[in-house]
Tab-separated table of C-alpha atoms and ligand atoms in Angstrom:
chain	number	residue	atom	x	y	z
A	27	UNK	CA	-33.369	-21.087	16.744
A	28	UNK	CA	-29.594	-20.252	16.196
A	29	UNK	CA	-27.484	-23.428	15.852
A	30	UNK	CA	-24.378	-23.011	18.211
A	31	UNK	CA	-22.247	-24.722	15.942
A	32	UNK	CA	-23.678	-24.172	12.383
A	33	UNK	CA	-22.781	-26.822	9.959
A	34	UNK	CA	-24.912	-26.446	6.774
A	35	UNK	CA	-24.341	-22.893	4.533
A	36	UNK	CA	-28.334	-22.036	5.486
A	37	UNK	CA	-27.122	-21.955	9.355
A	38	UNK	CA	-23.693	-20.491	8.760
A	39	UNK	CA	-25.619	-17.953	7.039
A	40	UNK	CA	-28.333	-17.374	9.910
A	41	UNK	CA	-25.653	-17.305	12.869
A	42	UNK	CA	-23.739	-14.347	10.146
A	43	UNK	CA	-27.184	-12.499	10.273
A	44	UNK	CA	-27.630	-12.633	13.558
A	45	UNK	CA	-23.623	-11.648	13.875
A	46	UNK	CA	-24.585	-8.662	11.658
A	47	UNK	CA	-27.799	-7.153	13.155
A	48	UNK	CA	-25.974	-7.303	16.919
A	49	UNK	CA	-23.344	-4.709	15.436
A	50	UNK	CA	-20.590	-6.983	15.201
A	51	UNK	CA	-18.176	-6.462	12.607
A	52	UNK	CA	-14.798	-7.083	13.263
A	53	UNK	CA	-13.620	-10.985	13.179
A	54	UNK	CA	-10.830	-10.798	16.574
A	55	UNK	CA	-8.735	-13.619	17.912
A	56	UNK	CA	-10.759	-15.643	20.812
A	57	UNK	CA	-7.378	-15.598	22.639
A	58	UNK	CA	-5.450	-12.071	23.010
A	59	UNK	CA	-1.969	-11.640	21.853
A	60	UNK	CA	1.035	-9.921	23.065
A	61	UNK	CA	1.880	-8.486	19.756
A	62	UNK	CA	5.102	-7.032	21.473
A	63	UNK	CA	6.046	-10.267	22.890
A	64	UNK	CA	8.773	-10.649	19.857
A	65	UNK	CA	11.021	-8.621	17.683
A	66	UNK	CA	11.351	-10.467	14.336
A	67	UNK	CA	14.745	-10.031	12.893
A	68	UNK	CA	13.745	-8.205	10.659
A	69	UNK	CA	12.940	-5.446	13.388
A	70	UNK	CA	15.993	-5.993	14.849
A	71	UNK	CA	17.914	-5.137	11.446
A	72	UNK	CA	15.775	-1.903	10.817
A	73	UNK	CA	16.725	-0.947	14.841
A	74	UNK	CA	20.585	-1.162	14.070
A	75	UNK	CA	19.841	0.840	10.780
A	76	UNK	CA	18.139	3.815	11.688
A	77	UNK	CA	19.367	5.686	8.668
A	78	UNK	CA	17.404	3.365	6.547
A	79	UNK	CA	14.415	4.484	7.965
A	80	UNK	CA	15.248	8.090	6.437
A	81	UNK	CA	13.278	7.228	3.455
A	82	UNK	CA	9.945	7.546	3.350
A	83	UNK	CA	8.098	5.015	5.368
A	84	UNK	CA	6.026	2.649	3.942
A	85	UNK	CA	2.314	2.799	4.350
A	86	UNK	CA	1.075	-0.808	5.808
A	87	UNK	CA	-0.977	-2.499	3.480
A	88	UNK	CA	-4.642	-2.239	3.485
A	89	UNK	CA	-5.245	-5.908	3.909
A	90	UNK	CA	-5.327	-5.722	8.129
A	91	UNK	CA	-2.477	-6.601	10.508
A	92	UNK	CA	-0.547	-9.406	8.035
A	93	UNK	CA	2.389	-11.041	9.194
A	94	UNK	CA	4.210	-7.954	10.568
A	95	UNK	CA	1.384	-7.355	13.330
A	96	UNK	CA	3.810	-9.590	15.746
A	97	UNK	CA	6.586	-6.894	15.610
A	98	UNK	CA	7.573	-4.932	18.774
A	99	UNK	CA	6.824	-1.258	18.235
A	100	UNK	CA	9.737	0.587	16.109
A	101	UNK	CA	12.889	1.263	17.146
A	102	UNK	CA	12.713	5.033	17.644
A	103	UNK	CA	15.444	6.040	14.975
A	104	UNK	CA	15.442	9.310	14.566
A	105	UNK	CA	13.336	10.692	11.903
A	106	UNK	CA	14.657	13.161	9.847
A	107	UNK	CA	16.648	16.175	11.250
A	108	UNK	CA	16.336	14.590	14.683
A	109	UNK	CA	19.014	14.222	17.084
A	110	UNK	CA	19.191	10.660	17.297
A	111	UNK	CA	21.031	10.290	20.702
A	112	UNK	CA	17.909	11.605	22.052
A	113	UNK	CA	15.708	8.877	21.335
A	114	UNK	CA	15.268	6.035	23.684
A	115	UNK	CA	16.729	2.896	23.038
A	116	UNK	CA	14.782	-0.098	20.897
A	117	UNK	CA	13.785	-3.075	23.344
A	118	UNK	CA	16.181	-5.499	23.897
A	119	UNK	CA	15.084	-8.435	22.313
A	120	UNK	CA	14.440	-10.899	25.107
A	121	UNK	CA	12.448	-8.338	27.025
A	122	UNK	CA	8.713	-7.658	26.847
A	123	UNK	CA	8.575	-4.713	24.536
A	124	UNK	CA	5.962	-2.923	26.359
A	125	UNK	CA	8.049	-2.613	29.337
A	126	UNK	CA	11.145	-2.037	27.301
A	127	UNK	CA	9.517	0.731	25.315
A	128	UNK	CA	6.982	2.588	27.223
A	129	UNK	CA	4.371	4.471	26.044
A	130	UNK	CA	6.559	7.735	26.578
A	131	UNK	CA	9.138	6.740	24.742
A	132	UNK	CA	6.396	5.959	21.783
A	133	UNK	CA	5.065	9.520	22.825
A	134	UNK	CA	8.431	10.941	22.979
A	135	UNK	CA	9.233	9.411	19.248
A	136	UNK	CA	5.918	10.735	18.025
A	137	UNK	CA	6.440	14.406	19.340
A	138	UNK	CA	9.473	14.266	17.283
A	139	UNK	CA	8.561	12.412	13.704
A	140	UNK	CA	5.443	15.164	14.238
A	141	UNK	CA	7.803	18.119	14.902
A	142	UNK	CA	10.371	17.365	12.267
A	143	UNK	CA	7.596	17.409	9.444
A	144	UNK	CA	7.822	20.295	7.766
A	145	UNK	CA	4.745	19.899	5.332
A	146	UNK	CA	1.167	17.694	5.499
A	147	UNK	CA	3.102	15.160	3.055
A	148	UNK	CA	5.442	14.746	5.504
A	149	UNK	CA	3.417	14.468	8.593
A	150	UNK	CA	1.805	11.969	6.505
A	151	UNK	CA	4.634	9.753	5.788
A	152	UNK	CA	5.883	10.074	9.079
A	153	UNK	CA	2.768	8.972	10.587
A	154	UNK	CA	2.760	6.195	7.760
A	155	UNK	CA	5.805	4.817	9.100
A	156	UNK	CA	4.947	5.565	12.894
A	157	UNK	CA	4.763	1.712	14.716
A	158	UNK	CA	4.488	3.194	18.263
A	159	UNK	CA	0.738	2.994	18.102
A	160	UNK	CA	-0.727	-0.141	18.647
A	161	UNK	CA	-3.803	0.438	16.759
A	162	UNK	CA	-2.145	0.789	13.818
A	163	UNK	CA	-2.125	-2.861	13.950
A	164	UNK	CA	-5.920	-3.431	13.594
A	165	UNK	CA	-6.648	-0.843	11.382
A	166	UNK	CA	-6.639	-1.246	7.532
A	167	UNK	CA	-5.653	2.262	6.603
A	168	UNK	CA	-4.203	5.584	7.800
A	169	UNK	CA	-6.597	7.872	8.253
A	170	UNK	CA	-4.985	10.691	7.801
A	171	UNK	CA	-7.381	13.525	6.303
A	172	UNK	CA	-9.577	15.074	3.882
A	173	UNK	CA	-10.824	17.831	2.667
A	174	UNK	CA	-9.061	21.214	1.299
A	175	UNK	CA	-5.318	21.879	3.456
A	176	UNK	CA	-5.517	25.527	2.942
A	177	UNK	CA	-9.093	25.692	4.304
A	178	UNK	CA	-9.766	28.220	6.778
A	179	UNK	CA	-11.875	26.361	8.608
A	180	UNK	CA	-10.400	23.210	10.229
A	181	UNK	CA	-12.667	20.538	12.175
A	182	UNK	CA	-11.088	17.701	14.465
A	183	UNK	CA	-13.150	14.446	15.237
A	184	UNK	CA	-12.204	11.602	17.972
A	185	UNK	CA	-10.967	8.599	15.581
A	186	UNK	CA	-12.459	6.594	12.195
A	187	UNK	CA	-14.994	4.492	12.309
A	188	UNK	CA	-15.636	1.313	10.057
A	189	UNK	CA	-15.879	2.999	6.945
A	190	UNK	CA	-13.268	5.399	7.172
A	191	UNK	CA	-11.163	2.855	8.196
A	192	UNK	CA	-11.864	1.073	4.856
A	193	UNK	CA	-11.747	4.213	2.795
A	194	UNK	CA	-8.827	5.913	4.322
A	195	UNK	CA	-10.694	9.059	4.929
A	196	UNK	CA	-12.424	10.921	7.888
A	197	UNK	CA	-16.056	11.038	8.675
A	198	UNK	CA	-16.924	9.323	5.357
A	199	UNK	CA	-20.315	7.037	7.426
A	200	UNK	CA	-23.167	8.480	8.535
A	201	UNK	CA	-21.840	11.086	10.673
A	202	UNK	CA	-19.734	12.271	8.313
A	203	UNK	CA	-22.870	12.728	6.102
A	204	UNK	CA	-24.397	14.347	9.207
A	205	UNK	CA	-21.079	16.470	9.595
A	206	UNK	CA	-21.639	17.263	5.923
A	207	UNK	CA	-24.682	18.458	6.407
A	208	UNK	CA	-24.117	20.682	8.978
A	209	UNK	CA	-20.918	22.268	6.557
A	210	UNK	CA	-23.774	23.151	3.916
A	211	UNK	CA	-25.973	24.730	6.513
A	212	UNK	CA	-23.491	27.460	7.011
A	213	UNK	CA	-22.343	27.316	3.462
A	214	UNK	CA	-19.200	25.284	3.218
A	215	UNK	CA	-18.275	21.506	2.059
A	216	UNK	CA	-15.105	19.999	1.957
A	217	UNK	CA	-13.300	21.809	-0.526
A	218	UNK	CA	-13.960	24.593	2.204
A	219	UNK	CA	-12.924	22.410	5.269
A	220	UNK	CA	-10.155	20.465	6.542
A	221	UNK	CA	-11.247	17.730	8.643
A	222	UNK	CA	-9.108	15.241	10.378
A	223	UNK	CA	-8.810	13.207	13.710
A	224	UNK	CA	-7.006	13.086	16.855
A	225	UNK	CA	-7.093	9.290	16.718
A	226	UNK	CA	-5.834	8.449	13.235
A	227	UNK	CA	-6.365	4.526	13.421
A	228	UNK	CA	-9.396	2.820	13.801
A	229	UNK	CA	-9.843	1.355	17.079
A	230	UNK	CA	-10.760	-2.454	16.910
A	231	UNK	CA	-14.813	-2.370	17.273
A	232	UNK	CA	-15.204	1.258	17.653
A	233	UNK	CA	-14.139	1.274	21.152
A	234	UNK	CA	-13.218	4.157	23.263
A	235	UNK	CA	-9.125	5.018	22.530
A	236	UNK	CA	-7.023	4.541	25.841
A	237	UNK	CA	-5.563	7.763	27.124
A	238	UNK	CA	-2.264	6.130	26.327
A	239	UNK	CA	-2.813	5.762	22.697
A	240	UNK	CA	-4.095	9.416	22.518
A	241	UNK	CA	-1.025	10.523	24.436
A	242	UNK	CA	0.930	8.918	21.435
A	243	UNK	CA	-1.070	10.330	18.981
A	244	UNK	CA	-1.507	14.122	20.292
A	245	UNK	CA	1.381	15.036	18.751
A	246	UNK	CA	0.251	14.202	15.341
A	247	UNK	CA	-2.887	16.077	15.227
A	248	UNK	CA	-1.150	19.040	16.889
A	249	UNK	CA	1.353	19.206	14.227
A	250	UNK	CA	-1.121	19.334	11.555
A	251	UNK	CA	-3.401	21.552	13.224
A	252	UNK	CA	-0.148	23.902	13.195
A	253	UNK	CA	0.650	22.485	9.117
A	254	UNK	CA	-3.153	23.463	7.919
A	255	UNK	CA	-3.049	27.037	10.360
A	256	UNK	CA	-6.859	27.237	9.859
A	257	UNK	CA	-8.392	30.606	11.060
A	258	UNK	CA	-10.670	28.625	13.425
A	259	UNK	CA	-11.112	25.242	14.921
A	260	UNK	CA	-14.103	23.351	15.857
A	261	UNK	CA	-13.834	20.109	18.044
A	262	UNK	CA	-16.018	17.553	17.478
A	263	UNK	CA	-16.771	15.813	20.525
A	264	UNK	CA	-15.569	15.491	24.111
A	265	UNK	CA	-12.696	13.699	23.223
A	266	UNK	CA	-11.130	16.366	20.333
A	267	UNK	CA	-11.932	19.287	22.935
A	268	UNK	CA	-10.442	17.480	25.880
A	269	UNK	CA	-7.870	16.735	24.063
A	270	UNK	CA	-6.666	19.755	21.994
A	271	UNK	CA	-8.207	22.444	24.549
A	272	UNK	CA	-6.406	21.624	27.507
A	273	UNK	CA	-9.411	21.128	29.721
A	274	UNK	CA	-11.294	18.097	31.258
A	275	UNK	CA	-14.716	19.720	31.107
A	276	UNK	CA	-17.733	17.766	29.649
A	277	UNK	CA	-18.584	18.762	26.505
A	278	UNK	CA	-22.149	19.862	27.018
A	279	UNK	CA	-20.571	22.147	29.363
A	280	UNK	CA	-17.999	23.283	26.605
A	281	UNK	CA	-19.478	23.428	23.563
A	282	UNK	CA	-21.185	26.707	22.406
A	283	UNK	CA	-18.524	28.735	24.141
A	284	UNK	CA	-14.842	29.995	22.223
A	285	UNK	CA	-12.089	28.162	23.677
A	286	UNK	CA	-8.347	28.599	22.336
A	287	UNK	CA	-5.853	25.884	21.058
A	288	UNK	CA	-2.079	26.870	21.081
A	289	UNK	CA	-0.071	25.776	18.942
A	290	UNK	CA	3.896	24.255	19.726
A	291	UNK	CA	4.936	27.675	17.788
A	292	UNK	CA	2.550	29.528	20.093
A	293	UNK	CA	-0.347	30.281	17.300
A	294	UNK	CA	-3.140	31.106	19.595
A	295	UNK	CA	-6.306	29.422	17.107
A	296	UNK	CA	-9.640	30.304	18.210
A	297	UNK	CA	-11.217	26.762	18.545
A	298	UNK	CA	-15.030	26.318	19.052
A	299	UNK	CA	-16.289	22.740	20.603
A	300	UNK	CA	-18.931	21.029	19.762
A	301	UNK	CA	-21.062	17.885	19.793
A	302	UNK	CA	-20.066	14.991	17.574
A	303	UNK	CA	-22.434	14.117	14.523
A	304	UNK	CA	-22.537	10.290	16.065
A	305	UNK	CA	-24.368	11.749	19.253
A	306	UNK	CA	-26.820	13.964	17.157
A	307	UNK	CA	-27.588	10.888	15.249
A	308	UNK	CA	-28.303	9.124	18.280
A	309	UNK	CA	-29.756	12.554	20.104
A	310	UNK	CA	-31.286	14.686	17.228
A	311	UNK	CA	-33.070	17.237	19.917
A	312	UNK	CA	-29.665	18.055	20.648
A	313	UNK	CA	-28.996	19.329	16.784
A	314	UNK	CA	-30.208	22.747	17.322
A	315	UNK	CA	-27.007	22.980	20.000
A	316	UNK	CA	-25.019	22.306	16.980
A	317	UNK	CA	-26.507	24.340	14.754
A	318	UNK	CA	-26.143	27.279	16.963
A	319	UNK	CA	-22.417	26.476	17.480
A	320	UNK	CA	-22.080	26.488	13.678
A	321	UNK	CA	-23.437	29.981	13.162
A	322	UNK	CA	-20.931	30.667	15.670
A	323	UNK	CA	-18.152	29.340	13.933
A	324	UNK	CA	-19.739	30.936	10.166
A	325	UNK	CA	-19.723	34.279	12.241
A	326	UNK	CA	-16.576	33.896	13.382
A	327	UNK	CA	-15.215	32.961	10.148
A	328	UNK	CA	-16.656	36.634	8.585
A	329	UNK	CA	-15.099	38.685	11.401
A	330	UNK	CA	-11.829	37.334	10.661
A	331	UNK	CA	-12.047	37.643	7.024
B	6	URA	N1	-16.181	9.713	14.193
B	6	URA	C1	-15.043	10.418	14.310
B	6	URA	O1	-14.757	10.977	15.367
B	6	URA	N2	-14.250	10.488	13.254
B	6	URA	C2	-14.522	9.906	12.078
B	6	URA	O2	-13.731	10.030	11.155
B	6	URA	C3	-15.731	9.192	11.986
B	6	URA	C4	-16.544	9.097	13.046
């Protein structure tokens, strides 16, 4: 039997076990906290210095949340080459920032750091120094991409995971060793592929993203899709297709079947959905739907030369 309240380091290490094999693994507060609830001075400073947020941002540090995680999202100064009078106004101090700063504004401010990044470095940077999304709060990295930029082949997932959260990089777990996999079968890897996320924090225990936070972070994943150009684009999963295809259809309805994702400069990209590697793993009859989809995509990929 579990003790409740483990006291020796043989029960501490039983009620860890038994933590471990029920899928837990994230260590959260018991009590939930309104991380917008004050703007450290420091916050206040950067919002009455919007120039000085010009530079490149800095990158949070790996270590989780840290002292900062208390902050009220960013002032939205304008990021570079952006008309600064058209960005909403940082939340007065006394006021609760989330009604102060809704999640438009945060959207608004992302469409623009997104749209005023001219290269993938930039987009990165800009999404480095992007506070509007709370998630970037429990995550321990950016995860921003991998795989070769000037691929022609470009594949989307929902958001990291565990490990890609600790490594920085997408679909690095076991679906991304599915998802590589499935790249060999129709002869490409990741020097050949360019695969990133619509979701580019982890969300705390793997849960679903809120249609708020993906709101916020469309505009990111749109810009790079537009950055990388890739010939083709496959969705992985519900979420990327309903997302970045305009369309609220299921995904076992979509997938298999050429959809189109438009870019903000009006690239028309043909984009092909498909399941995600995590449901194969958890539904392998369903692989050979995949599999087809692929030599879809390996077809396509020839006709366009
Ligand atoms: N699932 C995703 O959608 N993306 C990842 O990077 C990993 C798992």
């Amino acid at each position: 039997m579990i003790a409740a309240s483990p006291n020796t380091p043989a029960e501490i290490a039983e009620l860890l076990a038994f933590y471990a094999s029920a899928g837990v693994d994230e260590a959260l507060e018991d009590a939930p906290i309104n991380r917008f609830a004050e703007v450290r001075p420091k916050q206040a400073e950067r919002a009455s210095a919007p120039a000085a947020r010009e530079s490149t941002p800095p990158e949070r540090p790996a270590s989780g949340p840290g002292p900062d995680a208390n902050r009220a999202p960013q002032r939205p100064a304008a990021a570079p080459g952006l008309d600064a009078s058209k960005v909403p106004d940082a939340p007065a101090r006394s006021m609760p920032a989330t009604a102060a700063m809704p999640d438009e504004a945060q959207a608004l401010l992302a469409r623009q750091m997104a749209a005023s990044a001219s290269t993938l470095d930039e987009l990165r940077q800009h999404m480095a120094g992007f506070d509007g999304c709370n998630l970037k709060f429990t995550a321990k990295n950016l995860v921003f991409a991998d795989g070769n930029p000037n691929a022609e082949l470009m594949l989307v997932g929902e958001a990291p995971g565990r490990d890609e959260d600790l490594e920085g990089l997408p679909f690095v777990g076991r679906s991304g060793r599915l998802l590589d996999r499935m790249l060999a079968a129709i002869g490409l890897d990741r020097n050949s592929a360019y695969i990133a996320n619509v979701i580019p924090w982890r969300p705390p225990g793997n849960r679903t993203p809120t249609p708020h936070e993906t709101e916020i972070c469309r505009p990111f994943i749109e810009r790079q899709i537009e950055l990388v150009n890739p010939k083709v684009l496959v969705n992985l999963g519900g979420p990327s297709a309903k997302t970045l295809l305009n369309t609220t259809e299921g995904i076992l309805r979509l997938r298999g079947n050429w959809r189109t994702h438009t870019t903000a400069s009006g690239t028309i990209i043909p984009a092909m959905p498909t399941l995600h590697p995590a449901y194969l793993l958890r539904t392998p009859a369903h692989k050979k739907l995949a599999w087809r989809d692929f030599l879809e995509v390996k077809a396509k990929l020839r006709a366009l030369g």
